[in-house]
Amino acid sequence: MNKPLRRIALFCGILVLALLIRDNWLQYVRADELNTHKLNRRVQIERYAYERGNIIVDGKPITGSVETKGSDFKYKRTYTNGPMWAPVTGFASQAFDANQIEKLEDGILTGNDDRLFFDSTMAMFTGEKKKGGDVVTTLDGKAQEAAFKGLGDKKGAVAAIDPQTGRILALASTPSYDPSVFAGNSLEDSENRQKLLTDKDKPMVNRALRETYPPGSTFKVVTAAAALENGVVEDIDAPTDTPEPYIIPLSRTPMKNSHGNCEKASLNAAMEVSCNSVFANLGDKVSRDKMVETAQKFGFNNAEIDTPVRASASVYNKTMDRGGNALSSIGQFDTAATPLQMAMVTAAIANDGKLMKPYMIDQLRAPDLDVIQTFEPEEMSRPVSQENAQLLQQMMENVVDQGTGTKAQIKGVTVGGKTGTAQHGVGNSKRPYAWFISYAKTDNGSPVAVAVVVEDSSGIARDDISGGGLAAPIARDVMKAVLDGKE
Amino acid sequence: MSVVTNTTTIGAIDAPSRRNTELVLLAFAVAIPVFAYLNVGLALDGEVPSGMLGYGLGLGLMASVAHIVVRKFARYADPLLLPLATLLNGLGLVLIWRLDQSPRLNARADFAPQATNQLMYSALGIALFVGVLMILKDHRVLQRFTYISMAAALVLLLLPLVPGLGADVFGAKIWIRVGGFSIQPGEFAKIVIAVFFSGYLMVKRDALALASRRFMGLYLPRGRDLGPILTIWAMSLLILVFENDLGTSLLFFGMFVVMLYVATERTSWIVMGLLMSAGGAVVVAQFASHVQSRVAAWLDPFGCLETAPEGSNMINACDQMTQVLMSFGAGGTLGTGLGQGNSDLISFAANSDFIFATVGEELGLTGVMAFLLLYGLIIERGIRTALAARDPFGKLFAVGLSGAFALQVFVVAGGVMGLIPLTGMTMPFLAAGGSSVIANWALIGILIRISDTARRPAPAPAPSPDAEMTQVVRP
């Protein structure tokens, strides 16, 4: 009976060998795939097993972590002044994943990034608790506060940039939400989130980066830039050939001006009182393709503006007809811009024509404060020449000095700006958006450019809605906060 | 290591008993689980677990008793079997204790800590081991009980079907409840039925091997000799259908085929066995929904999780399979370390049927391979015992037990690792469950008894006065 016995022994050996091979396949070959599987709860457990690193503004954290009981997740995210900072931080929730910086820099914040490998390995040996690294932002706490307070209970957004570097200084959006109300994974958290998702005011939308609005008259500075760059206007004080009434090309519709004295008005004068006819006429003369070219140099039609949170693409239609182009040149029709985009336009002009890439993360730091990565200012494009930029500045400063933007004046500081009141809705049925873009200038160039949009100015008589009245004071406060901080 | 026996007529040289080897190995087999216990305590609470001394002493005491009994009653037994079983049992206790500490499992209504019970059952198992060695002086005695064993095995296997006695636990009717205890009679039936197979096959082997017709290269047995294999086959299917127990069914049939092959030395039995199990499997799979869900969970666990209907048996099977696979994945090459994994995410049966996933996650590929090799060693020592045994009954008995052990390990580990469809069976010595650990200690006891008989040197020939005379040199 020994021969079959030996064969049985061999057979049993093969069984064990099969198990060994299968195990290698499972635990060596497929381990990564299984470990990162979306159904694998360990990923979530691991993410919240340690204190998450913080998002830092002005050297102080605006986030925190608290220990929680009763679930798989040990730590829960907390937010200081959550609603004010939500457009910057995004949220990190035990149950509902994360977004924006919390999501994009998750590796650093959880401490699982490869660049933190050395730190976590050292922590393993020294017995220290593992902790995530920090994300240091470029934001200015004072400016953010001014923007958020200025918007108050109005619906709208503010984006402020340092024109010389592209550093984002403020990014506010109202109505906002507090990410800490659904940072956990309890039933209450889930209800809170549901309430936010179904809120008709959409508090979770990041209006500063992700919402596009018709920019209205604030877009006229782009049209003016295109006119100057393409030689359509050489002297900003020379009269243009704009008739009154100006008939929109390819149509019989006359273009309305809310203000008189627009017939043959010079570019400077037209900017001061915001003549629609003059800019529509100029846009038409520049031609659609040249308008598109200039708008794109400012950042329009670019779907990849990453701050690193990606901003929605602002639009200047590339295929419309002459009439559409004329209307688009005054920021209506198909033209749509995010507040960040309009802040970029302002910043490029304030920075003598050089557009810096906007960014809001300054540094990534390891838990022991070692800097892992520093982000440097980067030039994005040059939409206008230096001389033309200075001409544009002259006109914008004129707007604040004696035009529609006087409410943005700051004593002893040169301020340039442009108002906008954008119509929207079918047949202009809805309340218009109030826009204001501006920059402040000191002897060392411009430290701040702001774009403000007030979306639905509830409680204000319709005729009183204007960029100059509603949005300009907010812009002024933000600029003042930045200037005060510089002193 | 072969048995050293002197085959000359002059006399037997005492073969080394290897008892001291066993003692040294046993020391390791106790020390390793104690360190593992310490490891779990440090990982979970950051301090030396309070029960460590008691646990170490308990395991040490059980091992010592077993060793002393082997020394006394089975002097020539295989020196590896006892340490291997002790090591697996000890590590099993550590793993069960580790899962007892899981807050996630403790939050479940159907979970109760098992470590203390398991320790008690292990002690009972060792007691049975000692009993086997002390009472069963010669395994050949069991031949007398061939047909009684058959009856006993049938009763044990069918007990769970008795109304009022059998307990339907999570779909499988393999438990019976006596007093406050639940017992899996199938685990014991495994040993009893091996007695019947050995006794029966030893007698019938010639008839089965020789009285056959040749057909297409296969030896087909006569109709009347085909009876027993058909009976066993039918019984396996009955167990499968009525008790929802894929594992036991496969185990018995597989064990029978192995023993039949060894007894008759005819490969055709293997072919027939494979054909019959394939046929049975196909037929049963047509109408047994739990078999279907397990096959679905085996083929594509992640996929079937999405396609299976909500709240169905299938979705549970698939979910469990994905959790087990992710547990193994999480372990990777070196594992997360004892106490530091999340294998308790498997939730249901994490400490019994799926305990191997905890090994996979916390000890990693390395640990799983080590465990598989430990099991492999037990199996091969068992077959080696069969090879060394001098009597056909002992040979068949040893190979039956080892084969059953091997099949059980393969079916459980293969099922948990997704190599074959999952069956609800316990990993010998490792999983929580009294019947399993007690029955497996008895199994090791019997193997030790057979190996002792096999390795015992032939008694020295009686001194022959004639021989002595010839040595006398007369002056």
mmCIF file of C-alpha atoms in Angstrom, chain A residues 151-157 173-175 200-202 207 213 433 453-458:
data_model
loop_
_atom_site.group_PDB
_atom_site.id
_atom_site.type_symbol
_atom_site.label_atom_id
_atom_site.label_comp_id
_atom_site.label_asym_id
_atom_site.label_seq_id
_atom_site.Cartn_x
_atom_site.Cartn_y
_atom_site.Cartn_z
ATOM 1 C CA LEU A 151 -21.020 90.155 2.128
ATOM 2 C CA GLY A 152 -22.955 89.565 5.327
ATOM 3 C CA ASP A 153 -26.312 87.958 4.618
ATOM 4 C CA LYS A 154 -26.216 88.914 0.971
ATOM 5 C CA LYS A 155 -25.591 86.194 -1.575
ATOM 6 C CA GLY A 156 -22.286 86.670 -3.336
ATOM 7 C CA ALA A 157 -18.558 86.129 -3.488
ATOM 8 C CA SER A 173 -18.664 82.954 -0.645
ATOM 9 C CA THR A 174 -22.069 83.545 0.952
ATOM 10 C CA PRO A 175 -24.315 82.035 2.068
ATOM 11 C CA LYS A 200 -32.159 76.392 -2.372
ATOM 12 C CA ASP A 201 -29.486 78.992 -1.640
ATOM 13 C CA LYS A 202 -26.814 76.353 -2.344
ATOM 14 C CA ARG A 207 -19.086 80.945 -5.607
ATOM 15 C CA TYR A 213 -21.688 85.052 -13.689
ATOM 16 C CA TYR A 433 -25.763 91.014 -10.259
ATOM 17 C CA VAL A 453 -20.070 90.027 -6.927
ATOM 18 C CA VAL A 454 -23.343 90.403 -5.063
ATOM 19 C CA GLU A 455 -25.713 87.928 -6.568
ATOM 20 C CA ASP A 456 -29.128 88.531 -5.164
ATOM 21 C CA SER A 457 -29.400 91.697 -3.227
ATOM 22 C CA SER A 458 -32.598 90.833 -1.445
#
